[in-house]
PDB file of C-alpha atoms in Angstrom:
ATOM      1  CA  GLN A   1     -24.809 -13.505  14.610  1.00  0.00           C
ATOM      2  CA  PRO A   2     -26.868 -13.814  11.377  1.00  0.00           C
ATOM      3  CA  PRO A   3     -30.391 -15.277  11.757  1.00  0.00           C
ATOM      4  CA  GLY A   4     -30.465 -19.065  11.490  1.00  0.00           C
ATOM      5  CA  VAL A   5     -26.673 -19.428  11.777  1.00  0.00           C
ATOM      6  CA  LYS A   6     -25.217 -21.230  14.778  1.00  0.00           C
ATOM      7  CA  ASN A   7     -21.698 -20.995  16.141  1.00  0.00           C
ATOM      8  CA  PHE A   8     -20.953 -18.016  13.898  1.00  0.00           C
ATOM      9  CA  LEU A   9     -17.370 -16.780  14.255  1.00  0.00           C
ATOM     10  CA  ARG A  10     -16.431 -13.156  13.653  1.00  0.00           C
ATOM     11  CA  PHE A  11     -12.997 -12.324  12.315  1.00  0.00           C
ATOM     12  CA  SER A  12     -11.242  -9.062  11.515  1.00  0.00           C
ATOM     13  CA  GLY A  13      -9.955  -8.093   8.076  1.00  0.00           C
ATOM     14  CA  ASN A  14     -13.148  -8.846   6.151  1.00  0.00           C
ATOM     15  CA  ILE A  15     -14.218  -6.625   3.250  1.00  0.00           C
ATOM     16  CA  THR A  16     -17.787  -5.699   2.353  1.00  0.00           C
ATOM     17  CA  GLY A  17     -18.397  -4.956  -1.295  1.00  0.00           C
ATOM     18  CA  ASP A  18     -18.173  -6.253  -4.844  1.00  0.00           C
ATOM     19  CA  PRO A  19     -15.059  -8.473  -5.200  1.00  0.00           C
ATOM     20  CA  GLN A  20     -14.937  -7.572  -8.915  1.00  0.00           C
ATOM     21  CA  PHE A  21     -14.498 -11.029 -10.375  1.00  0.00           C
ATOM     22  CA  ILE A  22     -13.497 -11.155 -14.042  1.00  0.00           C
ATOM     23  CA  ASP A  23     -16.784 -12.762 -15.204  1.00  0.00           C
ATOM     24  CA  ILE A  24     -19.040 -14.288 -12.582  1.00  0.00           C
ATOM     25  CA  THR A  25     -21.654 -15.311 -15.188  1.00  0.00           C
ATOM     26  CA  SER A  26     -19.148 -17.761 -16.708  1.00  0.00           C
ATOM     27  CA  ASN A  27     -17.734 -18.746 -13.306  1.00  0.00           C
ATOM     28  CA  ASP A  28     -14.446 -16.902 -13.868  1.00  0.00           C
ATOM     29  CA  LEU A  29     -13.654 -15.993 -10.276  1.00  0.00           C
ATOM     30  CA  HIS A  30     -10.243 -14.464 -10.932  1.00  0.00           C
ATOM     31  CA  LEU A  31      -9.928 -10.946  -9.537  1.00  0.00           C
ATOM     32  CA  SER A  32      -9.959  -7.862 -11.753  1.00  0.00           C
ATOM     33  CA  PRO A  33      -7.082  -5.324 -11.530  1.00  0.00           C
ATOM     34  CA  THR A  34      -9.220  -2.967  -9.413  1.00  0.00           C
ATOM     35  CA  SER A  35     -10.560  -5.536  -6.927  1.00  0.00           C
ATOM     36  CA  ALA A  36     -10.378  -4.511  -3.271  1.00  0.00           C
ATOM     37  CA  ALA A  37      -9.368  -8.107  -2.493  1.00  0.00           C
ATOM     38  CA  LEU A  38      -5.945  -7.775  -4.152  1.00  0.00           C
ATOM     39  CA  ASP A  39      -3.082  -8.099  -1.638  1.00  0.00           C
ATOM     40  CA  MET A  40      -5.560  -8.300   1.242  1.00  0.00           C
ATOM     41  CA  GLY A  41      -5.075 -11.944   2.294  1.00  0.00           C
ATOM     42  CA  THR A  42      -3.155 -13.099   5.354  1.00  0.00           C
ATOM     43  CA  SER A  43       0.519 -14.042   5.087  1.00  0.00           C
ATOM     44  CA  GLY A  44       2.081 -16.829   7.122  1.00  0.00           C
ATOM     45  CA  THR A  45      -0.742 -19.351   6.659  1.00  0.00           C
ATOM     46  CA  GLY A  46       1.525 -21.936   5.027  1.00  0.00           C
ATOM     47  CA  ILE A  47      -0.528 -21.782   1.806  1.00  0.00           C
ATOM     48  CA  SER A  48       2.005 -21.065  -0.934  1.00  0.00           C
ATOM     49  CA  LYS A  49      -0.045 -21.977  -4.047  1.00  0.00           C
ATOM     50  CA  ASP A  50      -3.495 -21.030  -5.291  1.00  0.00           C
ATOM     51  CA  LEU A  51      -6.129 -23.341  -6.830  1.00  0.00           C
ATOM     52  CA  GLU A  52      -4.238 -23.322 -10.156  1.00  0.00           C
ATOM     53  CA  ASN A  53      -0.932 -24.135  -8.429  1.00  0.00           C
ATOM     54  CA  ILE A  54       0.295 -20.554  -8.955  1.00  0.00           C
ATOM     55  CA  GLN A  55       2.790 -19.272  -6.402  1.00  0.00           C
ATOM     56  CA  ARG A  56       1.343 -16.828  -3.892  1.00  0.00           C
ATOM     57  CA  PRO A  57       1.748 -14.079  -2.963  1.00  0.00           C
ATOM     58  CA  ARG A  58       2.637 -12.228  -6.133  1.00  0.00           C
ATOM     59  CA  GLY A  59       2.098  -8.800  -4.615  1.00  0.00           C
ATOM     60  CA  ILE A  60       2.834  -7.391  -1.157  1.00  0.00           C
ATOM     61  CA  ALA A  61       0.474  -9.985   0.375  1.00  0.00           C
ATOM     62  CA  PRO A  62      -1.690 -12.872  -0.874  1.00  0.00           C
ATOM     63  CA  ASP A  63      -4.920 -12.022  -2.644  1.00  0.00           C
ATOM     64  CA  MET A  64      -8.220 -12.995  -1.051  1.00  0.00           C
ATOM     65  CA  GLY A  65      -9.997 -15.839  -2.800  1.00  0.00           C
ATOM     66  CA  ALA A  66      -9.031 -19.029  -4.572  1.00  0.00           C
ATOM     67  CA  TYR A  67      -6.912 -17.449  -7.301  1.00  0.00           C
ATOM     68  CA  GLU A  68      -3.816 -15.264  -7.087  1.00  0.00           C
ATOM     69  CA  ALA A  69      -3.990 -12.412  -9.583  1.00  0.00           C
ATOM     70  CA  PRO A  70      -1.049 -11.976 -11.980  1.00  0.00           C
ATOM     71  CA  THR A  71       1.470  -9.360 -10.986  1.00  0.00           C
ATOM     72  CA  ARG A  72       0.140  -6.246 -12.672  1.00  0.00           C
ATOM     73  CA  ALA A  73       1.665  -3.005 -13.782  1.00  0.00           C
ATOM     74  CA  PRO A  74       1.567  -0.539 -10.892  1.00  0.00           C
ATOM     75  CA  VAL A  75      -0.297   2.405 -12.492  1.00  0.00           C
ATOM     76  CA  LEU A  76      -3.949   2.065 -13.481  1.00  0.00           C
ATOM     77  CA  ASN A  77      -6.058   4.589 -15.373  1.00  0.00           C
ATOM     78  CA  THR A  78      -9.379   3.919 -13.642  1.00  0.00           C
ATOM     79  CA  SER A  79     -11.331   5.561 -16.482  1.00  0.00           C
ATOM     80  CA  THR A  80      -9.922   3.471 -19.346  1.00  0.00           C
ATOM     81  CA  MET A  81      -8.816   0.466 -17.213  1.00  0.00           C
ATOM     82  CA  ILE A  82      -5.438   0.519 -18.974  1.00  0.00           C
ATOM     83  CA  LEU A  83      -2.341  -0.367 -16.939  1.00  0.00           C
ATOM     84  CA  TYR A  84       1.046   1.347 -17.220  1.00  0.00           C
ATOM     85  CA  ASN A  85       4.517   0.569 -15.944  1.00  0.00           C
ATOM     86  CA  SER A  86       5.309   4.169 -15.024  1.00  0.00           C
ATOM     87  CA  ILE A  87       3.477   7.312 -13.956  1.00  0.00           C
ATOM     88  CA  GLN A  88       4.969   9.260 -16.860  1.00  0.00           C
ATOM     89  CA  ASP A  89       3.639   6.764 -19.418  1.00  0.00           C
ATOM     90  CA  ALA A  90       0.189   6.954 -17.815  1.00  0.00           C
ATOM     91  CA  LEU A  91       0.248  10.764 -17.815  1.00  0.00           C
ATOM     92  CA  ALA A  92       1.178  10.820 -21.509  1.00  0.00           C
ATOM     93  CA  SER A  93      -2.070   9.020 -22.366  1.00  0.00           C
ATOM     94  CA  ALA A  94      -4.388  10.612 -19.784  1.00  0.00           C
ATOM     95  CA  ASN A  95      -7.303  12.830 -20.734  1.00  0.00           C
ATOM     96  CA  SER A  96      -9.096  15.552 -18.787  1.00  0.00           C
ATOM     97  CA  GLY A  97     -10.989  14.270 -15.757  1.00  0.00           C
ATOM     98  CA  GLU A  98      -9.242  10.892 -15.599  1.00  0.00           C
ATOM     99  CA  THR A  99      -7.711   9.341 -12.471  1.00  0.00           C
ATOM    100  CA  LEU A 100      -4.424   7.463 -12.263  1.00  0.00           C
ATOM    101  CA  SER A 101      -4.279   5.026  -9.347  1.00  0.00           C
ATOM    102  CA  LEU A 102      -0.944   3.859  -7.903  1.00  0.00           C
ATOM    103  CA  ARG A 103      -0.204   0.651  -6.055  1.00  0.00           C
ATOM    104  CA  PRO A 104       1.958   1.032  -2.929  1.00  0.00           C
ATOM    105  CA  GLY A 105       5.636   1.450  -3.748  1.00  0.00           C
ATOM    106  CA  ILE A 106       8.411   3.906  -4.549  1.00  0.00           C
ATOM    107  CA  TYR A 107       8.204   5.464  -8.011  1.00  0.00           C
ATOM    108  CA  THR A 108      11.572   6.931  -8.960  1.00  0.00           C
ATOM    109  CA  GLU A 109      10.529   9.475 -11.559  1.00  0.00           C
ATOM    110  CA  ASN A 110      10.886  13.125 -12.535  1.00  0.00           C
ATOM    111  CA  LEU A 111       7.462  13.913 -13.946  1.00  0.00           C
ATOM    112  CA  ALA A 112       6.672  16.357 -16.730  1.00  0.00           C
ATOM    113  CA  TRP A 113       2.932  16.892 -16.215  1.00  0.00           C
ATOM    114  CA  PRO A 114       0.971  17.240 -19.472  1.00  0.00           C
ATOM    115  CA  ALA A 115      -0.955  20.404 -20.331  1.00  0.00           C
ATOM    116  CA  VAL A 116      -4.246  18.633 -19.606  1.00  0.00           C
ATOM    117  CA  ASN A 117      -6.668  19.911 -16.975  1.00  0.00           C
ATOM    118  CA  GLY A 118      -8.276  17.746 -14.332  1.00  0.00           C
ATOM    119  CA  ILE A 119      -5.994  14.723 -14.053  1.00  0.00           C
ATOM    120  CA  THR A 120      -5.902  13.183 -10.567  1.00  0.00           C
ATOM    121  CA  LEU A 121      -2.955  11.131  -9.300  1.00  0.00           C
ATOM    122  CA  THR A 122      -3.853   9.054  -6.264  1.00  0.00           C
ATOM    123  CA  GLY A 123      -2.766   6.096  -4.210  1.00  0.00           C
ATOM    124  CA  ASP A 124      -5.044   3.076  -4.578  1.00  0.00           C
ATOM    125  CA  THR A 125      -7.213   1.442  -1.890  1.00  0.00           C
ATOM    126  CA  PHE A 126      -4.172  -0.010  -0.132  1.00  0.00           C
ATOM    127  CA  SER A 127      -1.909   3.016  -0.390  1.00  0.00           C
ATOM    128  CA  THR A 128      -1.178   5.673   2.191  1.00  0.00           C
ATOM    129  CA  SER A 129       0.801   8.875   2.023  1.00  0.00           C
ATOM    130  CA  VAL A 130       3.670   6.956   3.607  1.00  0.00           C
ATOM    131  CA  ASN A 131       3.818   3.832   1.418  1.00  0.00           C
ATOM    132  CA  CYS A 132       3.075   5.437  -1.962  1.00  0.00           C
ATOM    133  CA  VAL A 133       6.069   7.609  -2.829  1.00  0.00           C
ATOM    134  CA  ILE A 134       7.210   9.575  -5.876  1.00  0.00           C
ATOM    135  CA  ASP A 135      10.972   9.984  -5.457  1.00  0.00           C
ATOM    136  CA  GLY A 136      13.008  12.416  -7.532  1.00  0.00           C
ATOM    137  CA  ASN A 137      16.228  10.564  -6.667  1.00  0.00           C
ATOM    138  CA  SER A 138      17.929  13.953  -6.187  1.00  0.00           C
ATOM    139  CA  SER A 139      18.330  14.055  -9.962  1.00  0.00           C
ATOM    140  CA  GLY A 140      15.778  16.747 -10.760  1.00  0.00           C
ATOM    141  CA  ARG A 141      12.430  18.237  -9.822  1.00  0.00           C
ATOM    142  CA  VAL A 142       9.792  15.627  -8.927  1.00  0.00           C
ATOM    143  CA  ILE A 143       6.791  17.229 -10.685  1.00  0.00           C
ATOM    144  CA  THR A 144       6.823  20.060 -13.221  1.00  0.00           C
ATOM    145  CA  VAL A 145       3.381  21.482 -14.033  1.00  0.00           C
ATOM    146  CA  PRO A 146       2.950  23.682 -17.134  1.00  0.00           C
ATOM    147  CA  ALA A 147       1.077  26.982 -17.170  1.00  0.00           C
ATOM    148  CA  ASN A 148      -2.732  27.077 -17.006  1.00  0.00           C
ATOM    149  CA  THR A 149      -3.005  23.460 -15.846  1.00  0.00           C
ATOM    150  CA  ALA A 150      -5.084  22.145 -12.917  1.00  0.00           C
ATOM    151  CA  LEU A 151      -4.353  18.814 -11.216  1.00  0.00           C
ATOM    152  CA  ALA A 152      -4.962  16.912  -7.996  1.00  0.00           C
ATOM    153  CA  LEU A 153      -2.732  14.713  -5.823  1.00  0.00           C
ATOM    154  CA  HIS A 154      -4.164  12.396  -3.175  1.00  0.00           C
ATOM    155  CA  GLY A 155      -2.458  10.114  -0.661  1.00  0.00           C
ATOM    156  CA  LEU A 156       1.158  10.422  -1.837  1.00  0.00           C
ATOM    157  CA  THR A 157       4.615  11.469  -0.746  1.00  0.00           C
ATOM    158  CA  VAL A 158       6.697  13.721  -3.023  1.00  0.00           C
ATOM    159  CA  GLN A 159      10.324  13.511  -1.966  1.00  0.00           C
ATOM    160  CA  ASN A 160      14.006  13.923  -2.860  1.00  0.00           C
ATOM    161  CA  GLY A 161      13.538  16.471  -5.602  1.00  0.00           C
ATOM    162  CA  SER A 162      16.572  18.621  -6.363  1.00  0.00           C
ATOM    163  CA  TYR A 163      16.647  21.554  -8.749  1.00  0.00           C
ATOM    164  CA  ALA A 164      19.229  24.294  -9.040  1.00  0.00           C
ATOM    165  CA  ALA A 165      18.314  25.954 -12.327  1.00  0.00           C
ATOM    166  CA  ALA A 166      14.957  27.364 -11.199  1.00  0.00           C
ATOM    167  CA  HIS A 167      12.446  27.424  -8.352  1.00  0.00           C
ATOM    168  CA  GLY A 168      10.648  24.418  -6.883  1.00  0.00           C
ATOM    169  CA  GLY A 169      12.567  21.302  -5.939  1.00  0.00           C
ATOM    170  CA  GLY A 170       9.570  19.085  -5.257  1.00  0.00           C
ATOM    171  CA  ILE A 171       6.756  20.628  -7.310  1.00  0.00           C
ATOM    172  CA  CYS A 172       6.773  23.666  -9.573  1.00  0.00           C
ATOM    173  CA  LEU A 173       3.540  25.225 -10.817  1.00  0.00           C
ATOM    174  CA  GLY A 174       3.675  27.269 -14.002  1.00  0.00           C
ATOM    175  CA  THR A 175       1.852  30.577 -14.430  1.00  0.00           C
ATOM    176  CA  ASN A 176      -1.852  30.291 -13.524  1.00  0.00           C
ATOM    177  CA  ALA A 177      -1.541  26.572 -12.726  1.00  0.00           C
ATOM    178  CA  SER A 178      -3.349  25.091  -9.727  1.00  0.00           C
ATOM    179  CA  ILE A 179      -2.986  21.986  -7.587  1.00  0.00           C
ATOM    180  CA  SER A 180      -5.280  20.318  -5.043  1.00  0.00           C
ATOM    181  CA  CYS A 181      -3.505  18.209  -2.412  1.00  0.00           C
ATOM    182  CA  ASN A 182      -5.203  15.804  -0.015  1.00  0.00           C
ATOM    183  CA  THR A 183      -3.040  13.909   2.531  1.00  0.00           C
ATOM    184  CA  VAL A 184       0.110  14.646   0.538  1.00  0.00           C
ATOM    185  CA  ILE A 185       3.564  14.712   2.165  1.00  0.00           C
ATOM    186  CA  ILE A 186       6.186  16.936   0.521  1.00  0.00           C
ATOM    187  CA  SER A 187       9.540  16.159   2.108  1.00  0.00           C
ATOM    188  CA  GLY A 188      13.283  16.351   1.558  1.00  0.00           C
ATOM    189  CA  ASN A 189      13.210  18.487  -1.599  1.00  0.00           C
ATOM    190  CA  ILE A 190      15.821  21.152  -2.415  1.00  0.00           C
ATOM    191  CA  ALA A 191      15.899  24.164  -4.723  1.00  0.00           C
ATOM    192  CA  SER A 192      19.568  25.106  -4.481  1.00  0.00           C
ATOM    193  CA  GLY A 193      20.001  28.874  -4.409  1.00  0.00           C
ATOM    194  CA  GLN A 194      16.375  29.344  -5.510  1.00  0.00           C
ATOM    195  CA  ASN A 195      12.966  29.518  -3.792  1.00  0.00           C
ATOM    196  CA  GLY A 196      10.417  26.871  -2.891  1.00  0.00           C
ATOM    197  CA  GLY A 197      12.320  23.752  -1.924  1.00  0.00           C
ATOM    198  CA  GLY A 198       9.061  21.845  -1.467  1.00  0.00           C
ATOM    199  CA  ILE A 199       6.679  23.629  -3.828  1.00  0.00           C
ATOM    200  CA  TYR A 200       6.807  26.844  -5.824  1.00  0.00           C
ATOM    201  CA  GLY A 201       4.153  28.602  -7.863  1.00  0.00           C
ATOM    202  CA  TYR A 202       4.680  31.272 -10.488  1.00  0.00           C
ATOM    203  CA  THR A 203       2.341  34.252 -10.931  1.00  0.00           C
ATOM    204  CA  GLY A 204      -1.322  33.390 -10.649  1.00  0.00           C
ATOM    205  CA  SER A 205      -0.793  29.808  -9.520  1.00  0.00           C
ATOM    206  CA  TYR A 206      -2.421  28.529  -6.350  1.00  0.00           C
ATOM    207  CA  LEU A 207      -2.592  25.575  -4.001  1.00  0.00           C
TER     208      LEU A 207
END
């Protein structure tokens, strides 16, 4: 136990780090959109309102702290701190070297990746490859990457892509494109009558 503290109780689920309050110098202790304390409280405590009488939880679980953060858009550009309602909208505004962070959930989208090098698409602190899913809804390829474009995917599932007109049901890499994947699940994708149900790369592309 800490020096000088008696009857100290240890509990699980604690977080060490900056809680990222909005403005601690003016005593604004609301959580910022990138706080690690979002959705990390304990459900089932019987506490249904925060200090401002706002209903909690608003996300998948209550936030830690006195104030429940507003429900935010699920896609955050961590470089510009701008939030987006869809991955495609975030990609359309992303620049080279920027990271797009996804909250846990199922994103039903067929993504046309921009011809911009170095964009990373990743699950956020609370996401895993299992609970952060990009779903093609069997209505087209999940991710189409243009030629000469490099990108990275981290902590995601790419599923239910379906494409009959060309190769690559889940992901298709154009000529000389490249992709880095870390803890990515590619599952249940179909390229009917073509090659690369999960992922396909044209000449010079690499994984």
